[in-house]
JSON list of C-alpha atoms in Angstrom, two decimals:
[
{"chain": "A", "resi": 14, "resn": "MET", "atom": "CA", "xyz": [0.00, 0.00, 0.00]},
{"chain": "A", "resi": 15, "resn": "VAL", "atom": "CA", "xyz": [1.25, 3.45, -0.87]},
{"chain": "A", "resi": 16, "resn": "VAL", "atom": "CA", "xyz": [0.68, 6.04, 1.84]},
{"chain": "A", "resi": 17, "resn": "SER", "atom": "CA", "xyz": [0.88, 9.58, 0.55]},
{"chain": "A", "resi": 18, "resn": "SER", "atom": "CA", "xyz": [-0.61, 11.66, 3.34]},
{"chain": "A", "resi": 19, "resn": "PRO", "atom": "CA", "xyz": [-0.64, 11.90, 7.13]},
{"chain": "A", "resi": 20, "resn": "ASP", "atom": "CA", "xyz": [-4.36, 11.06, 7.14]},
{"chain": "A", "resi": 21, "resn": "ALA", "atom": "CA", "xyz": [-3.76, 7.89, 5.14]},
{"chain": "A", "resi": 22, "resn": "LEU", "atom": "CA", "xyz": [-0.99, 6.84, 7.53]},
{"chain": "A", "resi": 23, "resn": "ALA", "atom": "CA", "xyz": [-3.23, 7.58, 10.50]},
{"chain": "A", "resi": 24, "resn": "GLU", "atom": "CA", "xyz": [-6.01, 5.38, 9.08]},
{"chain": "A", "resi": 25, "resn": "LEU", "atom": "CA", "xyz": [-3.57, 2.56, 8.27]},
{"chain": "A", "resi": 26, "resn": "VAL", "atom": "CA", "xyz": [-2.11, 2.58, 11.79]},
{"chain": "A", "resi": 27, "resn": "ARG", "atom": "CA", "xyz": [-5.55, 2.67, 13.42]},
{"chain": "A", "resi": 28, "resn": "ALA", "atom": "CA", "xyz": [-6.94, -0.12, 11.21]},
{"chain": "A", "resi": 29, "resn": "ARG", "atom": "CA", "xyz": [-3.92, -2.37, 11.73]},
{"chain": "A", "resi": 30, "resn": "ARG", "atom": "CA", "xyz": [-3.99, -1.86, 15.51]},
{"chain": "A", "resi": 31, "resn": "LYS", "atom": "CA", "xyz": [-7.65, -2.80, 15.62]},
{"chain": "A", "resi": 32, "resn": "ASP", "atom": "CA", "xyz": [-7.08, -5.81, 13.34]},
{"chain": "A", "resi": 33, "resn": "LEU", "atom": "CA", "xyz": [-4.50, -7.05, 15.85]},
{"chain": "A", "resi": 34, "resn": "GLY", "atom": "CA", "xyz": [-6.93, -6.55, 18.73]},
{"chain": "A", "resi": 35, "resn": "LEU", "atom": "CA", "xyz": [-4.68, -4.01, 20.44]},
{"chain": "A", "resi": 36, "resn": "THR", "atom": "CA", "xyz": [-5.70, -0.89, 22.29]},
{"chain": "A", "resi": 37, "resn": "GLN", "atom": "CA", "xyz": [-3.80, 2.37, 22.06]},
{"chain": "A", "resi": 38, "resn": "VAL", "atom": "CA", "xyz": [-2.54, 1.68, 25.58]},
{"chain": "A", "resi": 39, "resn": "ASP", "atom": "CA", "xyz": [-1.29, -1.75, 24.47]},
{"chain": "A", "resi": 40, "resn": "VAL", "atom": "CA", "xyz": [0.71, -0.16, 21.65]},
{"chain": "A", "resi": 41, "resn": "ALA", "atom": "CA", "xyz": [2.03, 2.49, 24.01]},
{"chain": "A", "resi": 42, "resn": "ASP", "atom": "CA", "xyz": [3.15, -0.16, 26.49]},
{"chain": "A", "resi": 43, "resn": "LEU", "atom": "CA", "xyz": [4.87, -2.18, 23.77]},
{"chain": "A", "resi": 44, "resn": "THR", "atom": "CA", "xyz": [6.69, 0.82, 22.30]},
{"chain": "A", "resi": 45, "resn": "GLY", "atom": "CA", "xyz": [7.35, 3.11, 25.24]},
{"chain": "A", "resi": 46, "resn": "VAL", "atom": "CA", "xyz": [5.53, 5.87, 23.35]},
{"chain": "A", "resi": 47, "resn": "SER", "atom": "CA", "xyz": [2.85, 7.71, 25.30]},
{"chain": "A", "resi": 48, "resn": "PRO", "atom": "CA", "xyz": [-0.78, 6.69, 24.79]},
{"chain": "A", "resi": 49, "resn": "ARG", "atom": "CA", "xyz": [-1.52, 10.32, 23.90]},
{"chain": "A", "resi": 50, "resn": "ALA", "atom": "CA", "xyz": [1.04, 10.20, 21.08]},
{"chain": "A", "resi": 51, "resn": "ILE", "atom": "CA", "xyz": [-0.59, 7.03, 19.71]},
{"chain": "A", "resi": 52, "resn": "HIS", "atom": "CA", "xyz": [-4.00, 8.69, 19.92]},
{"chain": "A", "resi": 53, "resn": "ASP", "atom": "CA", "xyz": [-2.79, 11.84, 18.18]},
{"chain": "A", "resi": 54, "resn": "LEU", "atom": "CA", "xyz": [-1.01, 9.84, 15.46]},
{"chain": "A", "resi": 55, "resn": "GLU", "atom": "CA", "xyz": [-4.19, 7.92, 14.72]},
{"chain": "A", "resi": 56, "resn": "ARG", "atom": "CA", "xyz": [-6.18, 11.14, 14.48]},
{"chain": "A", "resi": 57, "resn": "GLY", "atom": "CA", "xyz": [-3.55, 12.79, 12.30]},
{"chain": "A", "resi": 58, "resn": "THR", "atom": "CA", "xyz": [-3.37, 15.70, 14.74]},
{"chain": "A", "resi": 59, "resn": "SER", "atom": "CA", "xyz": [0.22, 15.49, 15.89]},
{"chain": "A", "resi": 60, "resn": "ALA", "atom": "CA", "xyz": [3.64, 14.70, 14.56]},
{"chain": "A", "resi": 61, "resn": "VAL", "atom": "CA", "xyz": [5.65, 11.90, 16.15]},
{"chain": "A", "resi": 62, "resn": "THR", "atom": "CA", "xyz": [9.36, 11.47, 15.85]},
{"chain": "A", "resi": 63, "resn": "PHE", "atom": "CA", "xyz": [10.52, 9.19, 13.06]},
{"chain": "A", "resi": 64, "resn": "LYS", "atom": "CA", "xyz": [12.07, 6.92, 15.68]},
{"chain": "A", "resi": 65, "resn": "ASN", "atom": "CA", "xyz": [8.74, 6.56, 17.49]},
{"chain": "A", "resi": 66, "resn": "LEU", "atom": "CA", "xyz": [6.88, 6.06, 14.24]},
{"chain": "A", "resi": 67, "resn": "LEU", "atom": "CA", "xyz": [9.23, 3.20, 13.35]},
{"chain": "A", "resi": 68, "resn": "LEU", "atom": "CA", "xyz": [8.67, 1.65, 16.80]},
{"chain": "A", "resi": 69, "resn": "ILE", "atom": "CA", "xyz": [4.91, 1.83, 16.37]},
{"chain": "A", "resi": 70, "resn": "LEU", "atom": "CA", "xyz": [5.03, 0.37, 12.87]},
{"chain": "A", "resi": 71, "resn": "GLU", "atom": "CA", "xyz": [7.29, -2.46, 14.05]},
{"chain": "A", "resi": 72, "resn": "VAL", "atom": "CA", "xyz": [4.89, -3.42, 16.84]},
{"chain": "A", "resi": 73, "resn": "LEU", "atom": "CA", "xyz": [2.05, -3.41, 14.31]},
{"chain": "A", "resi": 74, "resn": "GLY", "atom": "CA", "xyz": [3.99, -5.61, 11.90]},
{"chain": "A", "resi": 75, "resn": "LEU", "atom": "CA", "xyz": [4.27, -2.89, 9.26]},
{"chain": "A", "resi": 76, "resn": "ASP", "atom": "CA", "xyz": [7.35, -2.04, 7.20]},
{"chain": "A", "resi": 77, "resn": "VAL", "atom": "CA", "xyz": [8.48, 1.19, 5.58]},
{"chain": "A", "resi": 78, "resn": "GLU", "atom": "CA", "xyz": [9.73, 1.12, 2.01]},
{"chain": "A", "resi": 79, "resn": "VAL", "atom": "CA", "xyz": [11.10, 4.23, 0.34]},
{"chain": "A", "resi": 80, "resn": "LYS", "atom": "CA", "xyz": [11.44, 4.36, -3.42]},
{"chain": "A", "resi": 81, "resn": "VAL", "atom": "CA", "xyz": [11.83, 6.97, -6.10]},
{"chain": "A", "resi": 82, "resn": "ALA", "atom": "CA", "xyz": [8.45, 8.22, -7.30]},
{"chain": "A", "resi": 83, "resn": "PRO", "atom": "CA", "xyz": [7.64, 7.76, -11.00]},
{"chain": "A", "resi": 84, "resn": "ASN", "atom": "CA", "xyz": [7.85, 11.51, -11.56]},
{"chain": "A", "resi": 85, "resn": "GLY", "atom": "CA", "xyz": [10.98, 11.84, -9.36]}
]
């Protein structure tokens, strides 16, 4: 899946967390990131550090792939 906006990333993270049966508090406990940061990320209302984003994605079993865009 290509994610091209903060809102799309927020929806992906929220959907994956729910698919795994995890609460925001569960993800926070597993990553060491505050529950508020998880909440804000899922609402697209706050930036998280790249390090914390990678921790969250890892816990959710998601990978990041960066590639050159077709018009790049």
